Short mmCIF file of C-alpha atoms and ligand atoms in Angstrom, two decimals:
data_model
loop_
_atom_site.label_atom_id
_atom_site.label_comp_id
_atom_site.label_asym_id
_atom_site.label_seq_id
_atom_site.Cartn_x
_atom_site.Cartn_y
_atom_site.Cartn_z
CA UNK A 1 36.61 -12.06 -54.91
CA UNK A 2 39.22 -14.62 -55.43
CA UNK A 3 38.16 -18.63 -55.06
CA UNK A 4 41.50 -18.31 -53.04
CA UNK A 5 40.21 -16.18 -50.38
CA UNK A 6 37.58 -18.53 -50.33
CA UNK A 7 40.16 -21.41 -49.38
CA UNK A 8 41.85 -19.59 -46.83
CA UNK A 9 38.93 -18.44 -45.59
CA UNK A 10 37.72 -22.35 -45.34
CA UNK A 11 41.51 -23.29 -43.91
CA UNK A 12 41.75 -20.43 -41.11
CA UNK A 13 37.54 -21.67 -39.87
CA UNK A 14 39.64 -25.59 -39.55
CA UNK A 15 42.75 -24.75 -38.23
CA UNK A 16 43.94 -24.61 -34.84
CA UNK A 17 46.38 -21.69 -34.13
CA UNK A 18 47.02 -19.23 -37.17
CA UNK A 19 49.96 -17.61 -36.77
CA UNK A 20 50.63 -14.39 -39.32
CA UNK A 21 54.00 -12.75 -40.57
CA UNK A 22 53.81 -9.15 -42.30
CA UNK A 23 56.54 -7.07 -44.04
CA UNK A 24 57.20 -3.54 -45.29
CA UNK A 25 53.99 -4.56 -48.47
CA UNK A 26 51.32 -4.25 -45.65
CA UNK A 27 52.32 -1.18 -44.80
CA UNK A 28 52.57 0.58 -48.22
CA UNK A 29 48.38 0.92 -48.58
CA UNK A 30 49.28 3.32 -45.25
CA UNK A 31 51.63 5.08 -47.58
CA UNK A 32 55.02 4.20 -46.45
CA UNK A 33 56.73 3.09 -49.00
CA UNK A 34 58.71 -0.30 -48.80
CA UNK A 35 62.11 -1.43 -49.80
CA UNK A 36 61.98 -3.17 -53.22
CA UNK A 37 58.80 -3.26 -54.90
CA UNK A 38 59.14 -1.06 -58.24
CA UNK A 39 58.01 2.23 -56.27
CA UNK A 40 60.02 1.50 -53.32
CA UNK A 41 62.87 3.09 -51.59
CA UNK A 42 65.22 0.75 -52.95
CA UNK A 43 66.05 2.65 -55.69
CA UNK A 44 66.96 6.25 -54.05
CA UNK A 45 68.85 4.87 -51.28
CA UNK A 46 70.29 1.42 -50.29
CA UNK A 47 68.95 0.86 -46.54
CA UNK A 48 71.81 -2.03 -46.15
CA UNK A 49 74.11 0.79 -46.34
CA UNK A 50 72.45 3.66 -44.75
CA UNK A 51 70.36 1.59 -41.48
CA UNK A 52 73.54 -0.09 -40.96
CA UNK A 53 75.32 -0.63 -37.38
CA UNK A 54 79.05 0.18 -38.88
CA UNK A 55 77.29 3.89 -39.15
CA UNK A 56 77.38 4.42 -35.52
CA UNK A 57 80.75 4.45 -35.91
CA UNK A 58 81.43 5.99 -38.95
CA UNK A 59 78.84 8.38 -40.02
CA UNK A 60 76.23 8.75 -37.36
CA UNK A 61 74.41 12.12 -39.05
CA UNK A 62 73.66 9.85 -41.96
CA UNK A 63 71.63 7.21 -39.81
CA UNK A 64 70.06 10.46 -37.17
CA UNK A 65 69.04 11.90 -40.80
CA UNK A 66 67.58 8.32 -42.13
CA UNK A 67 65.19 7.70 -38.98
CA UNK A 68 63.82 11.08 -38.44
CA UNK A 69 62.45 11.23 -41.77
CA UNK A 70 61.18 7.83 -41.11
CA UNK A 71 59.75 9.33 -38.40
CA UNK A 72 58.39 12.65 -40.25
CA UNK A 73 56.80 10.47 -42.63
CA UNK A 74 55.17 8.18 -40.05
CA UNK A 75 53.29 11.21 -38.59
CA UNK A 76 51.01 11.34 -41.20
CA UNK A 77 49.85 7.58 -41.33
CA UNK A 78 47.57 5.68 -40.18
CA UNK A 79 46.47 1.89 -40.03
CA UNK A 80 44.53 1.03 -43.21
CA UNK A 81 41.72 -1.56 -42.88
CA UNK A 82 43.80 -4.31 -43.58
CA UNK A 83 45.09 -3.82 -40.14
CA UNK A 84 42.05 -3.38 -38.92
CA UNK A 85 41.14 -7.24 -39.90
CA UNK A 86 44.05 -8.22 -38.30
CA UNK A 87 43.11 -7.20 -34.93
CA UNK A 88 39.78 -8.17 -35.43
CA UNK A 89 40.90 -11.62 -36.34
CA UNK A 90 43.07 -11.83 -32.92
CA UNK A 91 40.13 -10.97 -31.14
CA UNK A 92 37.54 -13.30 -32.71
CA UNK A 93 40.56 -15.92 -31.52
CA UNK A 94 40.69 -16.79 -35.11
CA UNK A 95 44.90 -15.93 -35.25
CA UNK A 96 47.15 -16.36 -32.69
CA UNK A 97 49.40 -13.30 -33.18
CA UNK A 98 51.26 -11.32 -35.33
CA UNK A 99 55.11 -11.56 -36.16
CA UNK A 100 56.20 -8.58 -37.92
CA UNK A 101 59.06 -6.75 -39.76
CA UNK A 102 57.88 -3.38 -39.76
CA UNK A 103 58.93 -0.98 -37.37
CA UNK A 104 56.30 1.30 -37.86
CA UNK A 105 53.90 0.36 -35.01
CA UNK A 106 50.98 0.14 -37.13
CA UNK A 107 49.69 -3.10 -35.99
CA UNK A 108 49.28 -1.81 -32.54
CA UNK A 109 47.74 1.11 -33.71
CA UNK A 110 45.04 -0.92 -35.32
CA UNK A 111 44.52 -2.80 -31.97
CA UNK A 112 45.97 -6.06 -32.52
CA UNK A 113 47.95 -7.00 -29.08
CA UNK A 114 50.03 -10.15 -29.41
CA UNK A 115 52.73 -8.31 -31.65
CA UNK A 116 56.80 -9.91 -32.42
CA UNK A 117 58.25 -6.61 -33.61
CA UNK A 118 61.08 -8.80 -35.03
CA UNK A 119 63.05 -6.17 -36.00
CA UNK A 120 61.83 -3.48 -33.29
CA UNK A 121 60.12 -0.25 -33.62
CA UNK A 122 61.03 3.57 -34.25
CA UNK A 123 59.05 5.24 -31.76
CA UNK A 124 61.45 4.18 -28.62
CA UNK A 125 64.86 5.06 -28.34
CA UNK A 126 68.04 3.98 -26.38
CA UNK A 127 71.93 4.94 -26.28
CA UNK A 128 73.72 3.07 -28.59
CA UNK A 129 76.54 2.54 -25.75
CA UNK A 130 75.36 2.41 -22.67
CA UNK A 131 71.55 0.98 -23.34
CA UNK A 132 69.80 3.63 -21.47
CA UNK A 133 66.50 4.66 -22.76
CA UNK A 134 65.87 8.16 -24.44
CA UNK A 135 62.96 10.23 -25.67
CA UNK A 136 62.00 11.04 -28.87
CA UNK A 137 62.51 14.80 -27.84
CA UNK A 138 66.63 13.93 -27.40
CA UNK A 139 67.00 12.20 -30.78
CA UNK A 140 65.29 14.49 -32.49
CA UNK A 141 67.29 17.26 -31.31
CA UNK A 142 70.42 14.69 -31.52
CA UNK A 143 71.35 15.56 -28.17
CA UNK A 144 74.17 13.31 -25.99
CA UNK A 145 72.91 10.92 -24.16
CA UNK A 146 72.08 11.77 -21.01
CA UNK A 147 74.08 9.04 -18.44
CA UNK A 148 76.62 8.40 -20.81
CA UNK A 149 77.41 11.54 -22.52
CA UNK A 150 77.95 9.93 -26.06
CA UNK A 151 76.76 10.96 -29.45
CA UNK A 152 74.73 8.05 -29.80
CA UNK A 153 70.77 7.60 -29.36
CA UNK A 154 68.71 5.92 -31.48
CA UNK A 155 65.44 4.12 -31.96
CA UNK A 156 64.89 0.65 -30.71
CA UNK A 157 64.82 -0.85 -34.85
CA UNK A 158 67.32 -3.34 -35.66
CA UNK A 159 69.77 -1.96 -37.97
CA UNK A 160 71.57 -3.91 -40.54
CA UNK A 161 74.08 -5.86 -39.68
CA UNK A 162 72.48 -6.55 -36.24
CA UNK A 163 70.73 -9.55 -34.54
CA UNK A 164 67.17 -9.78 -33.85
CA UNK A 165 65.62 -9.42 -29.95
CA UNK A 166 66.65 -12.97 -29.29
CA UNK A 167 62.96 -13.59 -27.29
CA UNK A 168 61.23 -12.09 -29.81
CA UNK A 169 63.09 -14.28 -32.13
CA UNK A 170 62.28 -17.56 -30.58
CA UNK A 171 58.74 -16.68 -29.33
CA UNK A 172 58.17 -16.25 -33.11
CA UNK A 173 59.72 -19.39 -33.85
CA UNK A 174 57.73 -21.10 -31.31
CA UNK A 175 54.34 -19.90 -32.41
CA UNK A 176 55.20 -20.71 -36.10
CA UNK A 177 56.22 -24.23 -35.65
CA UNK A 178 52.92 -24.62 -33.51
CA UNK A 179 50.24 -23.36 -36.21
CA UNK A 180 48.16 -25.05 -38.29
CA UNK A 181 48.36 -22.31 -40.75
CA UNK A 182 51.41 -19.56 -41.14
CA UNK A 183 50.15 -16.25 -43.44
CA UNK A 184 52.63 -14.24 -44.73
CA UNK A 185 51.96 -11.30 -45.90
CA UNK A 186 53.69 -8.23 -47.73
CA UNK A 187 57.22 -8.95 -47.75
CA UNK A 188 59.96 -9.62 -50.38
CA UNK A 189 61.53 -12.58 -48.31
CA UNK A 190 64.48 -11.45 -48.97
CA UNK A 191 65.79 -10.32 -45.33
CA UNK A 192 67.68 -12.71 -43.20
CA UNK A 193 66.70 -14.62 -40.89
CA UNK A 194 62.94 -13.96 -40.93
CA UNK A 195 63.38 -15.35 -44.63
CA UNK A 196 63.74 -18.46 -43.32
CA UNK A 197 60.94 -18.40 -41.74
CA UNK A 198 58.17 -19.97 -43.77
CA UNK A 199 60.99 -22.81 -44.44
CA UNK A 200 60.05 -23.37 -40.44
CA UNK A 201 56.42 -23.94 -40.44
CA UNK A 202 55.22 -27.23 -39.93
CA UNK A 203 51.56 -26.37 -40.80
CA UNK A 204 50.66 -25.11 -43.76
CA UNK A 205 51.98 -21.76 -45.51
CA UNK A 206 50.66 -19.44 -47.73
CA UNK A 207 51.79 -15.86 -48.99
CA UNK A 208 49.63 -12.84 -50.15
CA UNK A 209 51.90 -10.46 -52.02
CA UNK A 210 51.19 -8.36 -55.00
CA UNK A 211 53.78 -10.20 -56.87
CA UNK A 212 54.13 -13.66 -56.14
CA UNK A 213 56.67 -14.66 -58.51
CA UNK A 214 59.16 -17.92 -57.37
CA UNK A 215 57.30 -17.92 -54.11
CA UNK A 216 54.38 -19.75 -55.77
CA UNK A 217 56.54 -23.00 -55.89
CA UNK A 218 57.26 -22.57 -51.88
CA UNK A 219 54.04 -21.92 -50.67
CA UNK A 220 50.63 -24.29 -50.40
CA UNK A 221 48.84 -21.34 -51.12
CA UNK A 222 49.65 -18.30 -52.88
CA UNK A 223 47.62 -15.09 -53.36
CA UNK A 224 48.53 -12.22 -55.67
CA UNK A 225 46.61 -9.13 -54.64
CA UNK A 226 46.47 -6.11 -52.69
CA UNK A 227 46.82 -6.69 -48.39
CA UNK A 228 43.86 -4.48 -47.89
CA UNK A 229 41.89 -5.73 -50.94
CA UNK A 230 42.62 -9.39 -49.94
CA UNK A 231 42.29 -8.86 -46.11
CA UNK A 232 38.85 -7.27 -46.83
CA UNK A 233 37.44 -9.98 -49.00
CA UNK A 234 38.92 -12.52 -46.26
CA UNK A 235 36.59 -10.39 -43.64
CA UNK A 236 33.96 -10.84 -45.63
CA UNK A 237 34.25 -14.96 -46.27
CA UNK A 238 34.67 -15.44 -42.26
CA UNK A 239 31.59 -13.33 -42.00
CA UNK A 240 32.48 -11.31 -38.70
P1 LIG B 301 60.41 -5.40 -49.04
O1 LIG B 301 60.32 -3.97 -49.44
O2 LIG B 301 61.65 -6.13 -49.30
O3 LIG B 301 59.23 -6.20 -49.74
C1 LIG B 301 57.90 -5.76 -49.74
C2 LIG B 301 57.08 -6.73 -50.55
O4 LIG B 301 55.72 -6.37 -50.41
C3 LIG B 301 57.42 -6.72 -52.04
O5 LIG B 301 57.46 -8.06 -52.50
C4 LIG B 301 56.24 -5.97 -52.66
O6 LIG B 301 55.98 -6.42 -53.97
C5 LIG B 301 55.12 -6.30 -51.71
N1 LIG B 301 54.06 -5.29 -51.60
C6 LIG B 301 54.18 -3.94 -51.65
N2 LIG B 301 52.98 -3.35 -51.43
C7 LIG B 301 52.10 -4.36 -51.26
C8 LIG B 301 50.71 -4.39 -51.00
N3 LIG B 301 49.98 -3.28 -50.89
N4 LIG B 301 50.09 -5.59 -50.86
C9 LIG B 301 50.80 -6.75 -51.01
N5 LIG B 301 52.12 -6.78 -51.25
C10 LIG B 301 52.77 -5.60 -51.37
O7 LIG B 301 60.00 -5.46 -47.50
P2 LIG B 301 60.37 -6.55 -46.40
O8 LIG B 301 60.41 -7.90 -46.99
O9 LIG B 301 59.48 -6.28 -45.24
O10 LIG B 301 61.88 -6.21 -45.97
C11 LIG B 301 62.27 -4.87 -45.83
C12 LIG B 301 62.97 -4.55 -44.54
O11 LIG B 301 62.83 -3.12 -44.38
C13 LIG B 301 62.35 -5.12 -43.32
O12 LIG B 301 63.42 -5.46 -42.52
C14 LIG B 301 61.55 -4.00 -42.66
O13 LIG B 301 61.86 -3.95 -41.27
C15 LIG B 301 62.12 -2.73 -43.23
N6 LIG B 301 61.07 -1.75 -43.66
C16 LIG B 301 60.01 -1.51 -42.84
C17 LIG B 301 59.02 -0.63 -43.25
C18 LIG B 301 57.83 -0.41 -42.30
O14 LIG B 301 57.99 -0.48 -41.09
N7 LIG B 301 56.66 -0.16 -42.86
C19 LIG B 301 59.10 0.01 -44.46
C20 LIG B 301 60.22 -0.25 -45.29
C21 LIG B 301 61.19 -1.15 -44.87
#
């Protein structure tokens, strides 16, 4: 167990209003991989290119072809336990809620309720035109929208070259700038704007990746580990 688990554990038991962001990293112990660690999917495919709006227009196979193998893959997988502290944190009222960049619905899976899906989720589905929703039946099949007749469903996840769900957005923003403590957790930091983020917090911040690299100068407190390995041992110190 890390003394720094310890400390957070000491800082969450002090603080009033915890307030938790997550990326693609918290995810990968669930075995999706993410974007840019050295196993991710960075490498095979550039997701700024393929999950990106301008392919609605121009190549809209690509983009049916990129989310339902997202969505193949997400069949198969399941909240680790990781998640599982996460809810049980929110329920113990020791955080707030969770903003999130993951589209993958795993936090509500786990049974944590107050979620910011900042950049939406992939298991609802609208036209691309005319806004009306779809099921999951009609984009798999990649049939025409139904009321508008155009080739162009899709799930509710924030492409590329899109802007956030502008309440989502600023409910986030709220919550952050009134914490005590913002934990951020799994993510590269490297996606606007939720990258600015931790720049936004008026409490204090700290960052559990399994590479902490530069971040360690931005952060009060930085963790290098595991999410499940750390979120365990962080369990364990609240003793819940
Ligand atoms: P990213 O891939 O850019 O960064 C992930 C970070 O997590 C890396 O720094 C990596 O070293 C770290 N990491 C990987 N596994 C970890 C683990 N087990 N424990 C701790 N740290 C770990 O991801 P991002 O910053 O979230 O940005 C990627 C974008 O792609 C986001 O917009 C997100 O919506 C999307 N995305 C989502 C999913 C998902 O829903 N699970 C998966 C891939 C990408």
């Amino acid at each position: 167990m890390q003394n720094k688990v310890i400390e957070l554990g000491g800082l969450i038991e002090n603080a009033n209003g915890v307030m938790v962001l997550t990326g693609a990293g918290m995810d990968t112990e669930s075995n999706i991989p993410d974007f840019r660690s050295k196993d991710g999917l960075w490498g095979k495919l550039d997701p700024g290119t393929v999950a990106n709006i301008n392919n609605f227009y121009e190549n809209y196979s690509l983009i049916h072809e990129f989310f339902s193998n997202g969505l193949k893959l997400l069949k198969d997988c399941k909240p680790h336990n990781g998640h599982y502290v996460l809810a049980e944190l929110e329920k113990e009222g020791l955080i707030s809620a969770v903003a999130t960049q993951n589209i993958s619905g795993l936090h509500a899976l786990a049974g944590s309720n107050n979620i910011y899906e900042l950049h939406g989720n992939i298991q609802t589905f609208h036209c691309n035109y005319c806004g009306q929703p779809a099921s999951l039946t009609e984009f798999l099949q990649k049939n025409n929208c139904k009321h508008c007749s155009r080739m162009a469903l899709r799930p509710d996840a924030v492409l590329f070259g899109e802007a956030l769900p502008e309440d989502v957005w600023s409910k986030t923003l709220d919550k952050v700038q009134n914490s005590d403590i913002l934990i951020v957790i799994g993510t590269s930091l490297e996606v606007y704007p939720v990258s600015m983020i931790p720049g936004l917090a008026r409490g204090k911040t700290v960052y559990i990746n399994d590479e902490i690299g530069r971040w360690v100068y931005e952060f009060d407190l930085t963790i290098e580990g595991k999410a499940k390995q750390v979120l365990e041992d962080l369990y364990t110190v609240l003793g819940i």
